[in-house]
PDB file of C-alpha atoms in Angstrom:
ATOM      1  CA  MET A 992      35.064 -35.885 -11.994  1.00  0.00           C
ATOM      2  CA  SER A 993      36.493 -36.404 -15.484  1.00  0.00           C
ATOM      3  CA  ALA A 994      33.863 -39.025 -16.335  1.00  0.00           C
ATOM      4  CA  LEU A 995      31.068 -36.704 -15.233  1.00  0.00           C
ATOM      5  CA  SER A 996      32.612 -33.880 -17.202  1.00  0.00           C
ATOM      6  CA  GLU A 997      32.794 -35.974 -20.376  1.00  0.00           C
ATOM      7  CA  SER A 998      29.244 -37.319 -20.072  1.00  0.00           C
ATOM      8  CA  SER A 999      27.792 -33.845 -19.636  1.00  0.00           C
ATOM      9  CA  SER A1000      29.726 -32.244 -22.483  1.00  0.00           C
ATOM     10  CA  LEU A1001      27.060 -33.080 -25.068  1.00  0.00           C
ATOM     11  CA  VAL A1002      24.245 -31.357 -23.220  1.00  0.00           C
ATOM     12  CA  ARG A1003      25.974 -28.272 -21.861  1.00  0.00           C
ATOM     13  CA  ARG A1004      24.827 -25.150 -23.744  1.00  0.00           C
ATOM     14  CA  PRO A1005      27.901 -23.067 -24.635  1.00  0.00           C
ATOM     15  CA  SER A1006      27.592 -19.318 -24.947  1.00  0.00           C
ATOM     16  CA  ASN A1007      28.987 -16.714 -27.280  1.00  0.00           C
ATOM     17  CA  LYS A1008      30.713 -13.487 -26.303  1.00  0.00           C
ATOM     18  CA  ASP A1009      27.435 -11.818 -25.422  1.00  0.00           C
ATOM     19  CA  GLY A1010      26.370 -14.602 -23.108  1.00  0.00           C
ATOM     20  CA  GLY A1011      23.721 -15.971 -25.469  1.00  0.00           C
ATOM     21  CA  VAL A1012      23.439 -19.444 -26.935  1.00  0.00           C
ATOM     22  CA  ILE A1013      25.658 -19.975 -29.969  1.00  0.00           C
ATOM     23  CA  ASN A1014      23.599 -19.446 -33.131  1.00  0.00           C
ATOM     24  CA  HIS A1015      22.653 -22.026 -35.701  1.00  0.00           C
ATOM     25  CA  ASP A1016      24.112 -22.131 -39.167  1.00  0.00           C
ATOM     26  CA  TRP A1017      20.754 -21.602 -40.828  1.00  0.00           C
ATOM     27  CA  PRO A1018      21.615 -22.751 -44.367  1.00  0.00           C
ATOM     28  CA  THR A1019      22.916 -26.075 -43.033  1.00  0.00           C
ATOM     29  CA  LEU A1020      19.985 -26.489 -40.657  1.00  0.00           C
ATOM     30  CA  LEU A1021      17.417 -25.787 -43.378  1.00  0.00           C
ATOM     31  CA  LEU A1022      19.139 -28.145 -45.807  1.00  0.00           C
ATOM     32  CA  VAL A1023      18.971 -30.981 -43.272  1.00  0.00           C
ATOM     33  CA  PHE A1024      15.231 -30.430 -42.887  1.00  0.00           C
ATOM     34  CA  ALA A1025      14.842 -30.143 -46.680  1.00  0.00           C
ATOM     35  CA  ALA A1026      16.524 -33.525 -47.136  1.00  0.00           C
ATOM     36  CA  PHE A1027      14.238 -35.037 -44.515  1.00  0.00           C
ATOM     37  CA  ILE A1028      11.092 -33.621 -46.150  1.00  0.00           C
ATOM     38  CA  THR A1029      12.061 -34.750 -49.658  1.00  0.00           C
ATOM     39  CA  PHE A1030      12.827 -38.201 -48.273  1.00  0.00           C
ATOM     40  CA  VAL A1031       9.448 -38.474 -46.535  1.00  0.00           C
ATOM     41  CA  VAL A1032       7.623 -37.464 -49.732  1.00  0.00           C
ATOM     42  CA  THR A1033       9.680 -39.880 -51.828  1.00  0.00           C
ATOM     43  CA  ALA A1034       9.188 -42.767 -49.399  1.00  0.00           C
ATOM     44  CA  ALA A1035       5.448 -42.076 -49.235  1.00  0.00           C
ATOM     45  CA  PHE A1036       4.986 -42.241 -53.011  1.00  0.00           C
ATOM     46  CA  ASN A1037       7.198 -45.312 -53.237  1.00  0.00           C
ATOM     47  CA  GLY A1038       4.997 -46.924 -50.613  1.00  0.00           C
ATOM     48  CA  LEU A1039       1.829 -46.006 -52.521  1.00  0.00           C
ATOM     49  CA  ASN A1040       3.248 -47.534 -55.673  1.00  0.00           C
ATOM     50  CA  GLY A1041       4.720 -50.649 -54.100  1.00  0.00           C
ATOM     51  CA  SER A1042       1.576 -51.496 -52.129  1.00  0.00           C
ATOM     52  CA  GLY A1043      -0.744 -50.748 -55.027  1.00  0.00           C
ATOM     53  CA  ALA A1044      -2.712 -48.254 -52.918  1.00  0.00           C
ATOM     54  CA  GLY A1045      -2.046 -45.492 -55.431  1.00  0.00           C
ATOM     55  CA  LEU A1046      -3.266 -47.401 -58.485  1.00  0.00           C
ATOM     56  CA  GLY A1047      -5.978 -45.629 -60.419  1.00  0.00           C
ATOM     57  CA  SER A1048      -5.511 -42.321 -58.628  1.00  0.00           C
ATOM     58  CA  VAL A1049      -1.778 -41.587 -58.745  1.00  0.00           C
ATOM     59  CA  PHE A1050      -0.189 -44.487 -60.590  1.00  0.00           C
ATOM     60  CA  ILE A1051      -1.086 -46.642 -63.574  1.00  0.00           C
ATOM     61  CA  ASN A1052       1.073 -49.631 -62.636  1.00  0.00           C
ATOM     62  CA  THR A1053       3.216 -50.902 -59.798  1.00  0.00           C
ATOM     63  CA  VAL A1054       6.955 -51.254 -60.275  1.00  0.00           C
ATOM     64  CA  GLY A1055       6.557 -54.997 -59.769  1.00  0.00           C
ATOM     65  CA  ASN A1056       3.993 -55.292 -62.549  1.00  0.00           C
ATOM     66  CA  ILE A1057       6.177 -53.353 -64.970  1.00  0.00           C
ATOM     67  CA  SER A1058       9.195 -55.502 -64.085  1.00  0.00           C
ATOM     68  CA  ASP A1059       7.138 -58.609 -64.831  1.00  0.00           C
ATOM     69  CA  LYS A1060       5.983 -57.100 -68.127  1.00  0.00           C
ATOM     70  CA  TYR A1061       9.534 -56.277 -69.239  1.00  0.00           C
ATOM     71  CA  TYR A1062      11.225 -59.439 -68.013  1.00  0.00           C
ATOM     72  CA  THR A1063      14.957 -59.929 -68.543  1.00  0.00           C
ATOM     73  CA  TYR A1064      17.432 -62.575 -67.468  1.00  0.00           C
ATOM     74  CA  VAL A1065      18.794 -60.151 -64.850  1.00  0.00           C
ATOM     75  CA  THR A1066      15.428 -59.433 -63.208  1.00  0.00           C
ATOM     76  CA  PRO A1067      15.613 -60.623 -59.559  1.00  0.00           C
ATOM     77  CA  ALA A1068      12.888 -62.656 -57.870  1.00  0.00           C
ATOM     78  CA  GLY A1069      10.124 -60.639 -56.206  1.00  0.00           C
ATOM     79  CA  PHE A1070      11.350 -61.241 -52.645  1.00  0.00           C
ATOM     80  CA  THR A1071      14.610 -59.442 -53.502  1.00  0.00           C
ATOM     81  CA  PHE A1072      12.843 -56.092 -53.668  1.00  0.00           C
ATOM     82  CA  THR A1073      12.059 -56.229 -49.936  1.00  0.00           C
ATOM     83  CA  ILE A1074      15.485 -54.631 -49.604  1.00  0.00           C
ATOM     84  CA  TRP A1075      13.712 -51.308 -50.200  1.00  0.00           C
ATOM     85  CA  SER A1076      12.125 -51.629 -46.749  1.00  0.00           C
ATOM     86  CA  VAL A1077      15.586 -51.964 -45.213  1.00  0.00           C
ATOM     87  CA  ILE A1078      16.889 -49.043 -47.282  1.00  0.00           C
ATOM     88  CA  TYR A1079      14.104 -46.634 -46.371  1.00  0.00           C
ATOM     89  CA  LEU A1080      14.159 -47.614 -42.686  1.00  0.00           C
ATOM     90  CA  TRP A1081      17.953 -47.147 -42.549  1.00  0.00           C
ATOM     91  CA  ILE A1082      17.772 -43.757 -44.250  1.00  0.00           C
ATOM     92  CA  ALA A1083      14.888 -42.662 -42.001  1.00  0.00           C
ATOM     93  CA  ILE A1084      16.869 -43.524 -38.856  1.00  0.00           C
ATOM     94  CA  SER A1085      19.895 -41.666 -40.255  1.00  0.00           C
ATOM     95  CA  LEU A1086      17.951 -38.497 -41.057  1.00  0.00           C
ATOM     96  CA  VAL A1087      16.173 -38.498 -37.694  1.00  0.00           C
ATOM     97  CA  ALA A1088      19.593 -38.780 -36.020  1.00  0.00           C
ATOM     98  CA  LEU A1089      20.811 -35.779 -38.042  1.00  0.00           C
ATOM     99  CA  ILE A1090      17.770 -33.754 -36.959  1.00  0.00           C
ATOM    100  CA  VAL A1091      18.369 -34.710 -33.313  1.00  0.00           C
ATOM    101  CA  SER A1092      21.971 -33.529 -33.660  1.00  0.00           C
ATOM    102  CA  LEU A1093      20.693 -30.055 -34.593  1.00  0.00           C
ATOM    103  CA  PHE A1094      19.478 -29.555 -31.032  1.00  0.00           C
ATOM    104  CA  MET A1095      22.484 -31.001 -29.184  1.00  0.00           C
ATOM    105  CA  HIS A1096      25.765 -29.459 -28.063  1.00  0.00           C
ATOM    106  CA  ASN A1097      29.299 -30.526 -27.314  1.00  0.00           C
ATOM    107  CA  GLN A1098      32.247 -28.652 -25.841  1.00  0.00           C
ATOM    108  CA  LYS A1099      32.785 -26.606 -28.995  1.00  0.00           C
ATOM    109  CA  GLY A1100      29.188 -25.576 -29.669  1.00  0.00           C
ATOM    110  CA  ARG A1101      26.377 -26.954 -31.784  1.00  0.00           C
ATOM    111  CA  LEU A1102      27.003 -30.679 -32.243  1.00  0.00           C
ATOM    112  CA  TYR A1103      26.114 -30.785 -35.948  1.00  0.00           C
ATOM    113  CA  LEU A1104      28.664 -28.028 -36.653  1.00  0.00           C
ATOM    114  CA  ASN A1105      31.499 -29.294 -34.454  1.00  0.00           C
ATOM    115  CA  PRO A1106      32.677 -31.101 -36.446  1.00  0.00           C
ATOM    116  CA  LEU A1107      30.565 -30.594 -39.561  1.00  0.00           C
ATOM    117  CA  PHE A1108      29.311 -33.898 -40.932  1.00  0.00           C
ATOM    118  CA  ALA A1109      26.065 -32.845 -42.650  1.00  0.00           C
ATOM    119  CA  SER A1110      27.793 -30.342 -44.915  1.00  0.00           C
ATOM    120  CA  PRO A1111      25.608 -28.200 -47.211  1.00  0.00           C
ATOM    121  CA  LEU A1112      26.864 -29.901 -50.385  1.00  0.00           C
ATOM    122  CA  LEU A1113      26.125 -33.317 -48.863  1.00  0.00           C
ATOM    123  CA  MET A1114      22.563 -32.364 -47.942  1.00  0.00           C
ATOM    124  CA  VAL A1115      21.868 -30.713 -51.312  1.00  0.00           C
ATOM    125  CA  THR A1116      23.106 -33.795 -53.165  1.00  0.00           C
ATOM    126  CA  MET A1117      20.995 -35.997 -50.928  1.00  0.00           C
ATOM    127  CA  SER A1118      17.867 -33.930 -51.629  1.00  0.00           C
ATOM    128  CA  VAL A1119      18.539 -34.021 -55.377  1.00  0.00           C
ATOM    129  CA  ASN A1120      18.877 -37.794 -55.133  1.00  0.00           C
ATOM    130  CA  PHE A1121      15.498 -38.130 -53.403  1.00  0.00           C
ATOM    131  CA  ILE A1122      13.831 -35.845 -55.963  1.00  0.00           C
ATOM    132  CA  LEU A1123      15.267 -37.950 -58.797  1.00  0.00           C
ATOM    133  CA  ASN A1124      13.973 -41.058 -57.030  1.00  0.00           C
ATOM    134  CA  LEU A1125      10.497 -39.513 -56.870  1.00  0.00           C
ATOM    135  CA  ALA A1126      10.629 -38.543 -60.545  1.00  0.00           C
ATOM    136  CA  TRP A1127      11.716 -42.051 -61.541  1.00  0.00           C
ATOM    137  CA  ILE A1128       8.648 -43.613 -59.906  1.00  0.00           C
ATOM    138  CA  PHE A1129       6.319 -41.602 -62.138  1.00  0.00           C
ATOM    139  CA  ILE A1130       8.407 -41.916 -65.317  1.00  0.00           C
ATOM    140  CA  PHE A1131       8.825 -45.684 -64.970  1.00  0.00           C
ATOM    141  CA  ASP A1132       5.130 -45.948 -64.126  1.00  0.00           C
ATOM    142  CA  ARG A1133       4.335 -44.308 -67.500  1.00  0.00           C
ATOM    143  CA  GLU A1134       6.760 -46.769 -69.158  1.00  0.00           C
ATOM    144  CA  TYR A1135       9.159 -44.190 -70.559  1.00  0.00           C
ATOM    145  CA  LEU A1136      11.912 -46.784 -70.488  1.00  0.00           C
ATOM    146  CA  ILE A1137      14.860 -44.768 -71.829  1.00  0.00           C
ATOM    147  CA  ALA A1138      14.109 -41.716 -69.658  1.00  0.00           C
ATOM    148  CA  ALA A1139      13.676 -43.971 -66.624  1.00  0.00           C
ATOM    149  CA  CYS A1140      17.067 -45.556 -67.335  1.00  0.00           C
ATOM    150  CA  VAL A1141      18.803 -42.161 -67.546  1.00  0.00           C
ATOM    151  CA  ILE A1142      17.214 -40.951 -64.307  1.00  0.00           C
ATOM    152  CA  LEU A1143      18.106 -44.157 -62.470  1.00  0.00           C
ATOM    153  CA  ILE A1144      21.731 -43.765 -63.543  1.00  0.00           C
ATOM    154  CA  LEU A1145      21.632 -40.228 -62.086  1.00  0.00           C
ATOM    155  CA  ILE A1146      20.126 -41.633 -58.876  1.00  0.00           C
ATOM    156  CA  ALA A1147      22.992 -44.104 -58.623  1.00  0.00           C
ATOM    157  CA  ALA A1148      25.586 -41.386 -59.365  1.00  0.00           C
ATOM    158  CA  THR A1149      24.232 -38.956 -56.753  1.00  0.00           C
ATOM    159  CA  GLY A1150      23.916 -41.807 -54.248  1.00  0.00           C
ATOM    160  CA  ILE A1151      27.571 -42.678 -54.735  1.00  0.00           C
ATOM    161  CA  ALA A1152      28.413 -38.981 -54.334  1.00  0.00           C
ATOM    162  CA  VAL A1153      26.525 -38.879 -51.018  1.00  0.00           C
ATOM    163  CA  VAL A1154      28.463 -41.880 -49.708  1.00  0.00           C
ATOM    164  CA  GLY A1155      31.726 -40.338 -50.898  1.00  0.00           C
ATOM    165  CA  MET A1156      31.055 -37.037 -49.132  1.00  0.00           C
ATOM    166  CA  MET A1157      30.063 -38.848 -45.945  1.00  0.00           C
ATOM    167  CA  ALA A1158      33.316 -40.816 -46.061  1.00  0.00           C
ATOM    168  CA  ARG A1159      35.317 -37.632 -46.677  1.00  0.00           C
ATOM    169  CA  ASN A1160      33.653 -35.751 -43.819  1.00  0.00           C
ATOM    170  CA  VAL A1161      34.223 -38.586 -41.358  1.00  0.00           C
ATOM    171  CA  GLU A1162      37.875 -38.959 -42.362  1.00  0.00           C
ATOM    172  CA  LYS A1163      38.461 -35.201 -42.286  1.00  0.00           C
ATOM    173  CA  TYR A1164      37.545 -35.097 -38.606  1.00  0.00           C
ATOM    174  CA  SER A1165      38.599 -38.636 -37.703  1.00  0.00           C
ATOM    175  CA  GLU A1166      40.618 -37.467 -34.705  1.00  0.00           C
ATOM    176  CA  GLU A1167      37.548 -35.830 -33.208  1.00  0.00           C
ATOM    177  CA  TYR A1168      35.612 -39.109 -33.597  1.00  0.00           C
ATOM    178  CA  ALA A1169      38.424 -41.202 -32.098  1.00  0.00           C
ATOM    179  CA  LYS A1170      37.931 -43.446 -29.096  1.00  0.00           C
ATOM    180  CA  GLY A1171      38.188 -41.459 -25.890  1.00  0.00           C
ATOM    181  CA  THR A1172      36.532 -38.312 -27.257  1.00  0.00           C
ATOM    182  CA  ASP A1173      33.021 -37.092 -26.511  1.00  0.00           C
ATOM    183  CA  MET A1174      32.148 -37.492 -30.213  1.00  0.00           C
ATOM    184  CA  PHE A1175      33.176 -41.155 -30.414  1.00  0.00           C
ATOM    185  CA  ILE A1176      29.585 -42.459 -30.442  1.00  0.00           C
ATOM    186  CA  TRP A1177      28.629 -39.977 -33.149  1.00  0.00           C
ATOM    187  CA  GLY A1178      31.575 -41.167 -35.227  1.00  0.00           C
ATOM    188  CA  ILE A1179      30.126 -44.675 -35.043  1.00  0.00           C
ATOM    189  CA  LEU A1180      26.667 -43.321 -35.882  1.00  0.00           C
ATOM    190  CA  TYR A1181      27.948 -41.399 -38.909  1.00  0.00           C
ATOM    191  CA  ARG A1182      29.632 -44.561 -40.216  1.00  0.00           C
ATOM    192  CA  PHE A1183      26.336 -46.396 -39.651  1.00  0.00           C
ATOM    193  CA  MET A1184      24.618 -43.753 -41.817  1.00  0.00           C
ATOM    194  CA  MET A1185      27.305 -44.137 -44.490  1.00  0.00           C
ATOM    195  CA  ASN A1186      26.751 -47.896 -44.633  1.00  0.00           C
ATOM    196  CA  GLY A1187      22.997 -47.349 -44.978  1.00  0.00           C
ATOM    197  CA  PHE A1188      23.396 -44.980 -47.902  1.00  0.00           C
ATOM    198  CA  ALA A1189      25.902 -47.419 -49.410  1.00  0.00           C
ATOM    199  CA  VAL A1190      23.160 -50.072 -49.432  1.00  0.00           C
ATOM    200  CA  TYR A1191      20.937 -47.596 -51.258  1.00  0.00           C
ATOM    201  CA  ALA A1192      23.645 -46.526 -53.722  1.00  0.00           C
ATOM    202  CA  THR A1193      24.724 -50.093 -54.504  1.00  0.00           C
ATOM    203  CA  TRP A1194      21.160 -51.249 -55.025  1.00  0.00           C
ATOM    204  CA  THR A1195      20.444 -48.362 -57.408  1.00  0.00           C
ATOM    205  CA  VAL A1196      23.596 -49.200 -59.375  1.00  0.00           C
ATOM    206  CA  ILE A1197      22.262 -52.740 -59.819  1.00  0.00           C
ATOM    207  CA  ALA A1198      18.763 -51.394 -60.576  1.00  0.00           C
ATOM    208  CA  SER A1199      20.231 -49.064 -63.218  1.00  0.00           C
ATOM    209  CA  LEU A1200      21.837 -52.085 -64.911  1.00  0.00           C
ATOM    210  CA  LEU A1201      18.430 -53.771 -64.911  1.00  0.00           C
ATOM    211  CA  ASN A1202      16.777 -50.640 -66.335  1.00  0.00           C
ATOM    212  CA  PHE A1203      19.586 -50.394 -68.890  1.00  0.00           C
ATOM    213  CA  THR A1204      18.842 -53.948 -70.014  1.00  0.00           C
ATOM    214  CA  ILE A1205      15.097 -53.273 -70.208  1.00  0.00           C
ATOM    215  CA  ALA A1206      15.627 -50.103 -72.262  1.00  0.00           C
ATOM    216  CA  LEU A1207      17.988 -51.793 -74.726  1.00  0.00           C
ATOM    217  CA  VAL A1208      15.849 -54.901 -75.179  1.00  0.00           C
ATOM    218  CA  TYR A1209      12.372 -53.391 -75.284  1.00  0.00           C
ATOM    219  CA  ALA A1210      13.077 -49.890 -76.617  1.00  0.00           C
ATOM    220  CA  GLY A1211      16.241 -50.619 -78.602  1.00  0.00           C
ATOM    221  CA  ASP A1212      15.266 -54.107 -79.814  1.00  0.00           C
ATOM    222  CA  THR A1213      18.600 -55.689 -78.865  1.00  0.00           C
ATOM    223  CA  ASP A1214      19.122 -59.386 -78.141  1.00  0.00           C
ATOM    224  CA  LEU A1215      17.937 -60.362 -74.643  1.00  0.00           C
ATOM    225  CA  LYS A1216      20.702 -62.870 -73.960  1.00  0.00           C
ATOM    226  CA  ALA A1217      23.549 -60.660 -75.201  1.00  0.00           C
ATOM    227  CA  THR A1218      22.244 -57.604 -73.354  1.00  0.00           C
ATOM    228  CA  SER A1219      21.781 -59.549 -70.098  1.00  0.00           C
ATOM    229  CA  LEU A1220      25.339 -60.890 -70.353  1.00  0.00           C
ATOM    230  CA  ALA A1221      26.594 -57.340 -70.931  1.00  0.00           C
ATOM    231  CA  ALA A1222      24.756 -56.093 -67.831  1.00  0.00           C
ATOM    232  CA  LEU A1223      26.183 -58.918 -65.721  1.00  0.00           C
ATOM    233  CA  SER A1224      29.660 -58.196 -67.090  1.00  0.00           C
ATOM    234  CA  LEU A1225      29.324 -54.542 -66.078  1.00  0.00           C
ATOM    235  CA  LEU A1226      28.291 -55.622 -62.578  1.00  0.00           C
ATOM    236  CA  VAL A1227      31.450 -57.749 -62.272  1.00  0.00           C
ATOM    237  CA  ILE A1228      33.606 -54.884 -63.575  1.00  0.00           C
ATOM    238  CA  PHE A1229      32.050 -52.421 -61.117  1.00  0.00           C
ATOM    239  CA  HIS A1230      32.422 -54.851 -58.228  1.00  0.00           C
ATOM    240  CA  VAL A1231      36.047 -55.789 -58.878  1.00  0.00           C
ATOM    241  CA  THR A1232      37.001 -52.168 -59.577  1.00  0.00           C
ATOM    242  CA  TRP A1233      35.477 -51.088 -56.265  1.00  0.00           C
ATOM    243  CA  PHE A1234      37.270 -53.912 -54.430  1.00  0.00           C
ATOM    244  CA  ILE A1235      40.616 -52.706 -55.793  1.00  0.00           C
ATOM    245  CA  LEU A1236      39.938 -49.019 -55.139  1.00  0.00           C
ATOM    246  CA  GLU A1237      38.711 -49.447 -51.577  1.00  0.00           C
ATOM    247  CA  ASN A1238      41.658 -51.633 -50.575  1.00  0.00           C
ATOM    248  CA  PHE A1239      44.471 -49.760 -52.285  1.00  0.00           C
ATOM    249  CA  VAL A1240      43.265 -46.178 -52.799  1.00  0.00           C
ATOM    250  CA  PHE A1241      40.392 -45.201 -50.505  1.00  0.00           C
ATOM    251  CA  ASP A1242      40.943 -47.468 -47.511  1.00  0.00           C
ATOM    252  CA  LYS A1243      41.348 -44.643 -44.980  1.00  0.00           C
ATOM    253  CA  TYR A1244      38.009 -43.210 -46.085  1.00  0.00           C
ATOM    254  CA  VAL A1245      35.980 -46.425 -46.313  1.00  0.00           C
ATOM    255  CA  ARG A1246      37.699 -48.672 -43.775  1.00  0.00           C
ATOM    256  CA  TYR A1247      34.386 -49.606 -42.148  1.00  0.00           C
ATOM    257  CA  LEU A1248      32.184 -49.633 -45.255  1.00  0.00           C
ATOM    258  CA  LEU A1249      31.115 -53.245 -45.887  1.00  0.00           C
ATOM    259  CA  THR A1250      27.474 -53.211 -46.967  1.00  0.00           C
ATOM    260  CA  PRO A1251      28.012 -53.018 -50.771  1.00  0.00           C
ATOM    261  CA  TYR A1252      29.150 -56.656 -50.752  1.00  0.00           C
ATOM    262  CA  LEU A1253      25.979 -57.760 -49.002  1.00  0.00           C
ATOM    263  CA  VAL A1254      23.850 -55.959 -51.587  1.00  0.00           C
ATOM    264  CA  VAL A1255      25.633 -57.614 -54.523  1.00  0.00           C
ATOM    265  CA  MET A1256      25.216 -60.999 -52.829  1.00  0.00           C
ATOM    266  CA  TRP A1257      21.530 -60.326 -52.171  1.00  0.00           C
ATOM    267  CA  ALA A1258      20.867 -59.172 -55.741  1.00  0.00           C
ATOM    268  CA  SER A1259      22.768 -62.008 -57.417  1.00  0.00           C
ATOM    269  CA  ASN A1260      21.002 -64.560 -55.233  1.00  0.00           C
ATOM    270  CA  GLY A1261      17.675 -62.957 -56.184  1.00  0.00           C
ATOM    271  CA  ILE A1262      18.545 -63.245 -59.875  1.00  0.00           C
ATOM    272  CA  ARG A1263      19.632 -66.868 -59.338  1.00  0.00           C
ATOM    273  CA  ALA A1264      16.309 -67.650 -57.657  1.00  0.00           C
ATOM    274  CA  SER A1265      14.405 -66.027 -60.519  1.00  0.00           C
ATOM    275  CA  LEU A1266      16.328 -67.984 -63.148  1.00  0.00           C
ATOM    276  CA  ALA A1267      15.806 -71.235 -61.254  1.00  0.00           C
ATOM    277  CA  SER A1268      12.045 -70.839 -61.653  1.00  0.00           C
ATOM    278  CA  LYS A1269      12.353 -70.557 -65.449  1.00  0.00           C
ATOM    279  CA  SER A1270      12.927 -73.512 -67.740  1.00  0.00           C
ATOM    280  CA  ASP A1271      14.231 -71.617 -70.762  1.00  0.00           C
ATOM    281  CA  THR A1272      17.157 -69.790 -69.160  1.00  0.00           C
ATOM    282  CA  PRO A1273      20.435 -70.054 -71.130  1.00  0.00           C
ATOM    283  CA  ALA A1274      23.095 -72.016 -69.250  1.00  0.00           C
ATOM    284  CA  GLU A1275      25.621 -69.192 -69.726  1.00  0.00           C
ATOM    285  CA  ILE A1276      23.392 -66.772 -67.826  1.00  0.00           C
ATOM    286  CA  THR A1277      22.831 -69.186 -64.946  1.00  0.00           C
ATOM    287  CA  SER A1278      26.553 -69.929 -64.618  1.00  0.00           C
ATOM    288  CA  PHE A1279      27.478 -66.244 -64.821  1.00  0.00           C
ATOM    289  CA  VAL A1280      25.047 -65.266 -62.051  1.00  0.00           C
ATOM    290  CA  LEU A1281      26.321 -68.058 -59.805  1.00  0.00           C
ATOM    291  CA  SER A1282      29.891 -66.883 -60.462  1.00  0.00           C
ATOM    292  CA  ILE A1283      28.962 -63.335 -59.395  1.00  0.00           C
ATOM    293  CA  LEU A1284      27.502 -64.667 -56.152  1.00  0.00           C
ATOM    294  CA  VAL A1285      30.716 -66.595 -55.465  1.00  0.00           C
ATOM    295  CA  ILE A1286      32.923 -63.607 -56.368  1.00  0.00           C
ATOM    296  CA  ALA A1287      30.934 -61.278 -54.088  1.00  0.00           C
ATOM    297  CA  SER A1288      31.150 -63.753 -51.208  1.00  0.00           C
ATOM    298  CA  ILE A1289      34.897 -64.321 -51.574  1.00  0.00           C
ATOM    299  CA  THR A1290      35.742 -60.636 -51.941  1.00  0.00           C
ATOM    300  CA  MET A1291      33.679 -59.798 -48.856  1.00  0.00           C
ATOM    301  CA  ILE A1292      35.580 -62.380 -46.784  1.00  0.00           C
ATOM    302  CA  ILE A1293      38.893 -61.023 -48.072  1.00  0.00           C
ATOM    303  CA  ARG A1294      37.801 -57.452 -47.318  1.00  0.00           C
ATOM    304  CA  ILE A1295      36.832 -58.332 -43.752  1.00  0.00           C
ATOM    305  CA  ILE A1296      40.211 -60.001 -43.203  1.00  0.00           C
ATOM    306  CA  ILE A1297      42.012 -56.937 -44.608  1.00  0.00           C
ATOM    307  CA  VAL A1298      40.031 -54.582 -42.371  1.00  0.00           C
ATOM    308  CA  VAL A1299      40.716 -56.670 -39.255  1.00  0.00           C
ATOM    309  CA  VAL A1300      44.453 -56.991 -39.992  1.00  0.00           C
ATOM    310  CA  ARG A1301      44.891 -53.286 -40.793  1.00  0.00           C
ATOM    311  CA  SER A1302      42.913 -52.242 -37.731  1.00  0.00           C
ATOM    312  CA  LEU A1303      45.065 -54.414 -35.478  1.00  0.00           C
ATOM    313  CA  ARG A1304      48.293 -53.135 -37.030  1.00  0.00           C
ATOM    314  CA  LYS A1305      47.266 -49.488 -36.892  1.00  0.00           C
ATOM    315  CA  PRO A1306      44.544 -49.036 -34.260  1.00  0.00           C
ATOM    316  CA  GLU A1307      42.650 -45.781 -34.082  1.00  0.00           C
ATOM    317  CA  LYS A1308      44.409 -43.292 -31.825  1.00  0.00           C
ATOM    318  CA  LYS A1309      42.806 -42.382 -28.551  1.00  0.00           C
ATOM    319  CA  ARG A1310      42.436 -38.740 -27.663  1.00  0.00           C
ATOM    320  CA  ILE A1311      41.986 -37.356 -24.190  1.00  0.00           C
ATOM    321  CA  SER A1312      39.403 -34.613 -24.044  1.00  0.00           C
ATOM    322  CA  VAL A1313      40.211 -31.350 -22.287  1.00  0.00           C
ATOM    323  CA  SER A1314      37.459 -31.974 -19.749  1.00  0.00           C
ATOM    324  CA  ALA A1315      39.134 -35.166 -18.607  1.00  0.00           C
ATOM    325  CA  ILE A1316      42.358 -33.404 -17.668  1.00  0.00           C
TER     326      ILE A1316
END
């Protein structure tokens, strides 16, 4: 009886005092749909640009062509940019799951409100991020290098904010997502979404460093080698700083967030592959990129060990739902 009660708790339609179905929170609902629509538009224009289908009608260049034109020592090989397909697919799955949650129920009412994961601030920030992404495509296409750099930094900042709010919302209601509750699967799904947006945020951080290098070299006339070394140094600083913060400050929020390491490894390997195809690459650049790949790999292994050990020492508490009693 308890098992049947738990399995049916997500589809039972609770009622309010007047016997009607509990109402939606319309601002939250509309913001979820707004984020989905802005994402679809952004992904569509990115697809038009990346495939070249929009050349001559919407775009002047493809991002790939501009990257080749403004080459730097930190420009990854072309295959590296296939990560965008993974990013957009992951985000699409996440947003569809959020929309599905709008029409589901649990014991307390509307599933998306009990507990509230897709908070209004989260969805607004997400929409702003997608709009900035869309704007960047057109600005970079017109080769406004400094403006494109500024916008990409804002994309990275809002992406990090989205991941942070997701982590906060999951931790805030962690007991309701614990094993043994009817929201356990959704807790896993929300962490899956957080990891997907972390791939996006991490990649845009790396892309902003690339855009920063392009802007300084080609618009600011700085030295290519020195600027590339500075960008790589910033990547190491960001990576090591995050490793320290997540293990000693934010662990309870990001315990199961691991994808940033994979992105740094993917990007650094892409840069290594690009440099290997060039004969005039300074040895310092090649060695530095290889060091970043090694650092990212080692820190990921250490992080996985830390997560496993901490999870075994302090396993997530099980909660028994009221319907199982």
